[in-house]
Coordinates of C-alpha atoms and ligand atoms in Angstrom, one line a residue:
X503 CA 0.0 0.0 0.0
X504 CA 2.8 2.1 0.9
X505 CA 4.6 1.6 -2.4
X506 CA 1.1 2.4 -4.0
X507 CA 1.0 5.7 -2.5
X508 CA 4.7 6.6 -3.2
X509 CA 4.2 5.8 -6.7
X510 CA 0.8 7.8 -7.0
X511 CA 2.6 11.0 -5.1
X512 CA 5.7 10.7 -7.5
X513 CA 3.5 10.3 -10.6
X514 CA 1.5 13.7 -9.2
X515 CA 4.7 15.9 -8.5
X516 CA 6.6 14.9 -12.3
X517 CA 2.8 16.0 -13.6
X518 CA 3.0 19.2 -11.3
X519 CA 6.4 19.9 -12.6
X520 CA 5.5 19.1 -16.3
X521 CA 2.4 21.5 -16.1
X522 CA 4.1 24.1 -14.9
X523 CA 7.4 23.8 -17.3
X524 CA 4.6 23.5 -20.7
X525 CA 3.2 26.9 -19.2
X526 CA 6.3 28.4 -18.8
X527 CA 7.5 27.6 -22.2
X528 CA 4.2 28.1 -23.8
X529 CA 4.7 31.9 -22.6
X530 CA 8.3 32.1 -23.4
X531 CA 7.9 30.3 -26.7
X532 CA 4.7 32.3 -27.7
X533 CA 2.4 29.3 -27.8
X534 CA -1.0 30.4 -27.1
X535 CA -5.2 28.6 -27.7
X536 CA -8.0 28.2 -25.5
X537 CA -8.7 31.0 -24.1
X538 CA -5.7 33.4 -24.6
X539 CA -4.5 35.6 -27.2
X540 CA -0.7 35.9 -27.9
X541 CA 0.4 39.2 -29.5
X542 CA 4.1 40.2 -31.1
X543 CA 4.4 43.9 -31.2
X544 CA 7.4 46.2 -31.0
X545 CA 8.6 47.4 -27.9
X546 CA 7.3 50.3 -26.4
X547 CA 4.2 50.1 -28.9
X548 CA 1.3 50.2 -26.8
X549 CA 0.2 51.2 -24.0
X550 CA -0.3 48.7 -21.1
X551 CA -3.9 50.2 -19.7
X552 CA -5.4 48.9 -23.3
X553 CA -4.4 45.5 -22.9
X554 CA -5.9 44.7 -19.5
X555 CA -9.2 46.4 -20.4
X556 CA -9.0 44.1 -23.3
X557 CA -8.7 41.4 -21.0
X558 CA -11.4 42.4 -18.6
X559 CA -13.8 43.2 -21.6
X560 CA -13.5 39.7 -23.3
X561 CA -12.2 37.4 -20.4
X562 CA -9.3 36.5 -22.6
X563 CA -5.7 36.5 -21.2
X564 CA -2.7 38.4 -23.5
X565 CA 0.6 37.0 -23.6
X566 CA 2.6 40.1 -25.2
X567 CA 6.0 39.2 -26.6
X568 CA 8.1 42.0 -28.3
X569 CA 11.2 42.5 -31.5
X570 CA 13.2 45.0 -32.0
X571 CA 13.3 44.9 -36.0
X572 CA 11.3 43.1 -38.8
X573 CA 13.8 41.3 -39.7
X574 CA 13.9 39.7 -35.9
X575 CA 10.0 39.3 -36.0
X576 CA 10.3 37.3 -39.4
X577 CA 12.7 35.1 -38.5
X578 CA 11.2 33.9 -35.5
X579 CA 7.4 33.7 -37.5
X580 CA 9.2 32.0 -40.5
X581 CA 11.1 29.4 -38.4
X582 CA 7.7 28.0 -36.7
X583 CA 6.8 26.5 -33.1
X584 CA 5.5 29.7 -32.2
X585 CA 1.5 30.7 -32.4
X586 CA 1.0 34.5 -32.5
X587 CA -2.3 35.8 -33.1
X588 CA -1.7 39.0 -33.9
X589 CA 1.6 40.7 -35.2
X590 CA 2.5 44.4 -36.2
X591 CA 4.9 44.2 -38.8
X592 CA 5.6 46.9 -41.4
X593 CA 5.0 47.3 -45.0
X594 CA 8.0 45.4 -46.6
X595 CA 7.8 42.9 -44.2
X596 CA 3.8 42.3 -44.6
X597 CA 4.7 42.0 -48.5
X598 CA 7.2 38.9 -47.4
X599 CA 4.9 37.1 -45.3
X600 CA 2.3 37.4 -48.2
X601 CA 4.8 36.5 -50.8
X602 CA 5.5 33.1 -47.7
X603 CA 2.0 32.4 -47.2
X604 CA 2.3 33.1 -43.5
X605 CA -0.5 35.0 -43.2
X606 CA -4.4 34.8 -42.8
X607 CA -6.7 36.7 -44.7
X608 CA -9.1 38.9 -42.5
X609 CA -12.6 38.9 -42.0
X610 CA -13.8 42.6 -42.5
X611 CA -17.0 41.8 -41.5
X612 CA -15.7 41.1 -37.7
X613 CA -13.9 44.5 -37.8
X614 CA -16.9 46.9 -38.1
X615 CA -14.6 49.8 -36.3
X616 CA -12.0 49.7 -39.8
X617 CA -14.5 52.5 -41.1
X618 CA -12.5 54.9 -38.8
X619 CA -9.2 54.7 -40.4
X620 CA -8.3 57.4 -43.0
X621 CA -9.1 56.2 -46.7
X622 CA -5.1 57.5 -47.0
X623 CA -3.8 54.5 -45.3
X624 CA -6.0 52.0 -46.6
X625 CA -5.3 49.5 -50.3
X626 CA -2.3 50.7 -50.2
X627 CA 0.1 48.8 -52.8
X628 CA 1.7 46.0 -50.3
X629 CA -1.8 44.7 -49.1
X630 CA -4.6 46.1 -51.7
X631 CA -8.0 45.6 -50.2
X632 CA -6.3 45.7 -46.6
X633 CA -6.7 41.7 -47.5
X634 CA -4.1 40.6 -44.6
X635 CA -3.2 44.1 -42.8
X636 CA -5.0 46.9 -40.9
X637 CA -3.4 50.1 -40.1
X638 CA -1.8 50.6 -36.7
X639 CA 0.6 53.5 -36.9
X640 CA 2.9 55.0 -39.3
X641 CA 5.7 58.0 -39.8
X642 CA 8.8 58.9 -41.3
X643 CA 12.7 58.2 -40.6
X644 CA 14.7 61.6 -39.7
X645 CA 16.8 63.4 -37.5
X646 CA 16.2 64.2 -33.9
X647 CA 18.4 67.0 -32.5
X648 CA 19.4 69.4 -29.6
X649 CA 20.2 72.7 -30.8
X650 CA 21.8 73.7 -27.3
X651 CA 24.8 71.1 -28.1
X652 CA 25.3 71.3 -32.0
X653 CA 27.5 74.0 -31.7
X654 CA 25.1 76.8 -34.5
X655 CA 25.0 73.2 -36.7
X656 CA 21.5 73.8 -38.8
X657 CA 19.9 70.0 -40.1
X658 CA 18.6 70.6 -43.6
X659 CA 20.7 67.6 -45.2
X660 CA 21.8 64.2 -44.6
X661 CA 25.5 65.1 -45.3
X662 CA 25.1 67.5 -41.9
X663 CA 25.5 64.8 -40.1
X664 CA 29.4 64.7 -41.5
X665 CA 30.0 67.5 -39.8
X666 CA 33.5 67.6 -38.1
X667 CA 32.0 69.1 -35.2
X668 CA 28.9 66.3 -34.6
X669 CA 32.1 63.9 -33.3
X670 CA 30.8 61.4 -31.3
X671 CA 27.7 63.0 -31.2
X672 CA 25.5 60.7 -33.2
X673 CA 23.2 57.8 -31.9
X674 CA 21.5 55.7 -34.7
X675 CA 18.4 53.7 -34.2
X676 CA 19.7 49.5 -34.6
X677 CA 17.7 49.1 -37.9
X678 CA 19.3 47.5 -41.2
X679 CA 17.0 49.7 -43.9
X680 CA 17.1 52.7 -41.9
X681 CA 21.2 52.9 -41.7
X682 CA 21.9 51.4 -45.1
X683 CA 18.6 53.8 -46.2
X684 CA 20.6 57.3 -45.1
X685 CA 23.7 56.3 -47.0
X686 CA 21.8 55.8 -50.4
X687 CA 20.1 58.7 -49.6
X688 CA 23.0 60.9 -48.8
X689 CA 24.1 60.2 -51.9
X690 CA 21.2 60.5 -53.5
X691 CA 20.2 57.1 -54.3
X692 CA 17.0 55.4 -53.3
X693 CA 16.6 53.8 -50.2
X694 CA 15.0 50.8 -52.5
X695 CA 18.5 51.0 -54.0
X696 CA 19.6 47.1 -55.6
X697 CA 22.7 48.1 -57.2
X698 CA 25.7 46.8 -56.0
X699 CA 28.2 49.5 -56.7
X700 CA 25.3 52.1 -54.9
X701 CA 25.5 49.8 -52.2
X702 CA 29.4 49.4 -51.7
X703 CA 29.5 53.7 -52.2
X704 CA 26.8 53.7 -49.1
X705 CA 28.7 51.6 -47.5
X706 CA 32.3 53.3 -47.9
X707 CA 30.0 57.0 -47.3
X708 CA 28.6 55.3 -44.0
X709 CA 32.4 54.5 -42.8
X710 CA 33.4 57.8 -43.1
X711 CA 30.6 58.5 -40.6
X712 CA 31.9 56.3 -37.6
X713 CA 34.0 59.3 -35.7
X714 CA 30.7 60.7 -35.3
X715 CA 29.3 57.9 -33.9
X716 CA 28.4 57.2 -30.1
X717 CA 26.4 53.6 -30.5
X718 CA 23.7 52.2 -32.2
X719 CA 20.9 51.3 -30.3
X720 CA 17.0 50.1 -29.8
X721 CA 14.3 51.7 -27.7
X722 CA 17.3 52.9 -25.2
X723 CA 17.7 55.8 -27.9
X724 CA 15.0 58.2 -26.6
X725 CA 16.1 57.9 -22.8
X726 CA 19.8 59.0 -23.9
X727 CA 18.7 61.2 -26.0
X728 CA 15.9 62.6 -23.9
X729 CA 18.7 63.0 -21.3
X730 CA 20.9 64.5 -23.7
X731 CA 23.3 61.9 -23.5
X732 CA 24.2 62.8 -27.2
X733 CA 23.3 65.8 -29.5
X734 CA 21.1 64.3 -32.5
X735 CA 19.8 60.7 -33.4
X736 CA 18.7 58.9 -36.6
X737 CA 15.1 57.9 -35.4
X738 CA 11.5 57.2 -36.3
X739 CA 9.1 59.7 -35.9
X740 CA 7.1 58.6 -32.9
X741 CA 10.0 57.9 -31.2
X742 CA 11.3 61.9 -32.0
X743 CA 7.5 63.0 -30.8
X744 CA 8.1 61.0 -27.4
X745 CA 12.1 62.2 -26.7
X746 CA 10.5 66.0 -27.3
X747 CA 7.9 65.4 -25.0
X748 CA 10.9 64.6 -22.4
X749 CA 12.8 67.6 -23.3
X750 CA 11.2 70.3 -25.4
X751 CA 14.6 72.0 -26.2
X752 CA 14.9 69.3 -29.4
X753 CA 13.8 69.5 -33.1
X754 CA 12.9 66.7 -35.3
X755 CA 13.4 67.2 -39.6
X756 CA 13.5 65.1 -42.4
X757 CA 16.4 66.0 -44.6
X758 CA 16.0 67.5 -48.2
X759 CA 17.1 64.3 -50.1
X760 CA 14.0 62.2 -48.9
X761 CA 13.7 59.4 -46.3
X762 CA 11.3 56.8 -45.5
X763 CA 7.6 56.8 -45.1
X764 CA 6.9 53.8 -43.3
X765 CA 3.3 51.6 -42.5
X766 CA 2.8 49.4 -39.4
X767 CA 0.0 47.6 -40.1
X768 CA -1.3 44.0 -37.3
X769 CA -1.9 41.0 -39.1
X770 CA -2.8 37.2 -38.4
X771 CA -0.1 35.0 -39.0
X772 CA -1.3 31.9 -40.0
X773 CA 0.7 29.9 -36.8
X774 CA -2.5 32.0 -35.0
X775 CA -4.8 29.5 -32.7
X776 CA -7.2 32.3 -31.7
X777 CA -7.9 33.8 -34.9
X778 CA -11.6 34.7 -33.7
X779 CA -10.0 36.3 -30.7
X780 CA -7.7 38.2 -33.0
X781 CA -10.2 39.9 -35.0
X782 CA -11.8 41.0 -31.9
X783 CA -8.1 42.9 -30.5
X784 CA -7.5 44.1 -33.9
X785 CA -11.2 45.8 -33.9
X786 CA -10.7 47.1 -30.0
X787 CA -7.5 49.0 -31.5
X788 CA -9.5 50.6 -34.1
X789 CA -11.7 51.8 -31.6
X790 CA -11.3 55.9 -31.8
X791 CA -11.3 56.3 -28.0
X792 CA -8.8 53.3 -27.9
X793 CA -6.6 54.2 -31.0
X794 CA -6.5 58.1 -29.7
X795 CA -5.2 56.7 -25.5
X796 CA -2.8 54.3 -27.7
X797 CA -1.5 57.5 -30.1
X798 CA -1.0 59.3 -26.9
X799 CA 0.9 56.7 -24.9
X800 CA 3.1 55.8 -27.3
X801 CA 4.1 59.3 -29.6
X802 CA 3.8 58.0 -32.8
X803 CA 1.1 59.0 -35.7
X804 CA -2.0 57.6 -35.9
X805 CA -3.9 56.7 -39.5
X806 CA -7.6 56.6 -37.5
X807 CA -9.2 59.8 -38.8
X808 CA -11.8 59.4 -36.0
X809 CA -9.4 59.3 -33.3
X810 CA -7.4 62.0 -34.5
X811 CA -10.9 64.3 -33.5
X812 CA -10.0 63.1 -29.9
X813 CA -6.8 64.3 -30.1
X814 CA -5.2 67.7 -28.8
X815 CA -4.5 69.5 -31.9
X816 CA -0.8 70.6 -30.4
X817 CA -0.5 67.1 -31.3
X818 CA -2.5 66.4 -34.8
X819 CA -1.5 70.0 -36.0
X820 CA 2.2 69.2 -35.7
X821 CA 3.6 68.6 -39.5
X822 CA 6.5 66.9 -38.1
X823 CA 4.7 64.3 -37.1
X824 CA 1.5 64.4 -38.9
X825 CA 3.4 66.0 -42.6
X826 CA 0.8 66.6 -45.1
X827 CA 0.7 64.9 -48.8
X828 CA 2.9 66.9 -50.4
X829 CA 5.6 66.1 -48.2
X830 CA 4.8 62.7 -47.3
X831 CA 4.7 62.6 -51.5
X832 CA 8.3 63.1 -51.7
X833 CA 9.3 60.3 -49.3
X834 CA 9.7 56.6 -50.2
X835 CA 8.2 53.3 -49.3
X836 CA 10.5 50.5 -48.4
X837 CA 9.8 48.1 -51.3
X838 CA 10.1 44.5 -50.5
X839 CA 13.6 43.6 -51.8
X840 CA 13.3 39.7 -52.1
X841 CA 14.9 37.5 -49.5
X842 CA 18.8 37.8 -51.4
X843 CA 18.7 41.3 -51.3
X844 CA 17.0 41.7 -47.6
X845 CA 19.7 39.5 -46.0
X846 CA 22.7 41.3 -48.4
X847 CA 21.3 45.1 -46.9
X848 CA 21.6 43.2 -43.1
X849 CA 24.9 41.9 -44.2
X850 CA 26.4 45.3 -45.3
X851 CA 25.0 46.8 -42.2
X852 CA 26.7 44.5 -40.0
X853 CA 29.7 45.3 -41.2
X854 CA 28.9 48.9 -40.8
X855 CA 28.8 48.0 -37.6
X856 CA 31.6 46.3 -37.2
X857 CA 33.6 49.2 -38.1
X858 CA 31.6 51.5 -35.7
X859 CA 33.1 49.6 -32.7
Ligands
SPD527 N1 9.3 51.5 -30.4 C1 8.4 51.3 -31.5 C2 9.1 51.3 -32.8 C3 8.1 51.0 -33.9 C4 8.7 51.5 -35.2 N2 8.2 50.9 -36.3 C5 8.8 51.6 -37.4 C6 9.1 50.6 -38.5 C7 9.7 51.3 -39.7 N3 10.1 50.4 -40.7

């Protein structure tokens, strides 16, 4: 009898053990079902309030994982084992997960809140008919700076930032496309740029730039920045809008030769096990009272024309952050550049960094 009960006691405890390791894993790993609803977002992309009243409105539990790049959040969709629901990747990298078949195609009909965003942001030419994507935020790439520590430096042009005088002055956001993007652009290429001799100048241009400098880093940029831990950053919009929130003595500009106008749109990847559950988050961030709190939270530019009406207009009025068609007109759209060419741009801006060590 005794051995009976030592056995039943052991078998109990290993099934304890292995219920609480699958859970643990489960969350680490992503894997969601039942019940919950497993998001992949950027970090600092939302803010935290929205996600528990989502929680308390459905009785669903989140599990919120974050990246740090596209090119992170495809490699860990396109490698498996993992079951987002929702993800928020941008334009060129929704293209590639069309082109993979790694995404599901969305029910409109369960998103009846998609009638607030702005008939700007919608069909446009990496996912016509909003098929696979809704609009989440979007902005441009450019330059954050502190006049107080440029030393009478104006920002018009890329090629400021090889001023003598910026030494060690520069932080640039950890982004592939973004880097690579202001060395075509500098010398007035595209930022869609395929040819290899372009790409090799960009790459020689963006040496030249290393005395200037200090690190390149992820979400970390708007704290030093913000603290003015450096004098001017290569940044996304939002991110400018939240570092001048922190410390109003900064500007934010988009230089002369163009930059990038960029899309963050969720989708459903098709690992997804709560895909009903995922039409119902993606419609509570259309929400107008919902989109306007997230806008807020987080700095960056909202395409829900509804929730824009919520907004302050010190916020929706600023063209930095909100630029109109003509100048939005002038930027560029990251093109999907086909797997070869995606993994060549990370390659070259490796070595970029490499030599900025
Ligand atoms: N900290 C949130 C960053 C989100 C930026 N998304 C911009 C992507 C541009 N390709």
């Amino acid at each position: 009898m005794k051995q009976l009960v030592r056995t039943f006691a052991l078998v109990f405890v290993a099934a304890f053990a292995l219920m609480i390791l699958t859970s643990y894993l489960n969350k680490s790993q992503g894997y969601s079902g039942g019940n919950t609803l497993t998001i992949y977002n950027w970090g600092d992309y939302i803010d935290p309030d929205l996600l528990t009243e989502f929680e308390e409105e459905t009785g669903m539990k989140v599990i919120y994982q974050t990246f740090d790049s596209n090119e992170a959040m495809l490699t860990k969709i396109e490698q498996g084992g993992t079951t987002f629901d929702v993800a928020i990747p941008s334009e060129y990298a929704i293209s590639k997960m069309k082109e993979e078949n790694l995404l599901v195609a969305l029910d409109h009909s369960k998103l009846p809140n998609l009638k607030n965003i702005d008939a700007r942001f919608m069909n446009l030419s990496f996912d016509e008919d909003n098929k696979f994507s809704i609009p989440y935020f979007w902005g441009t790439v450019g330059v954050v700076f502190n006049p107080e520590l440029v030393d009478g430096l104006t920002f018009e042009s890329w090629n400021d930032l090889w001023d003598p005088r910026l030494k060690n002055q520069i932080l640039l956001l950890d982004g592939a496309r973004e880097v690579m993007g202001m060395g075509l652009n500098s010398l007035g290429y595209s930022l869609n740029d395929t040819n290899e001799d372009h790409l090799q100048e960009a790459l020689t241009k963006l040496s030249t730039l290393t005395p200037n400098v200090r690190a390149i880093v992820g979400d970390e940029i708007k704290m030093l920045l913000a603290n003015e831990e450096a004098a001017v950053g290569l940044v996304w919009s939002g991110d400018a809008s939240e570092i001048m929130d922190e410390n109003d003595k900064l500007d934010y500009m988009v230089p002369e030769e163009g930059s990038n106008l960029w899309f963050d749109n969720m989708v459903i990847p098709t690992t997804a096990r709560n895909v009903e559950g995922a039409h119902q988050f993606i419609n509570f961030m259309l929400d107008p009272d919902h989109a306007a709190r997230n806008a807020e939270y987080v700095g960056y530019s909202t395409p829900n024309a509804a929730a824009l009406e919520l907004l302050p207009e010190d916020i929706t009025e600023d063209e930095r952050f909100y630029p109109d068609e003509t100048l939005t007109g002038k930027l560029e759209v990251y093109d999907n550049l086909g797997k070869k060419m995606l993994s060549h741009y990370n390659d070259l801006f490796l070595e970029f960094k490499m030599h900025s060590k």
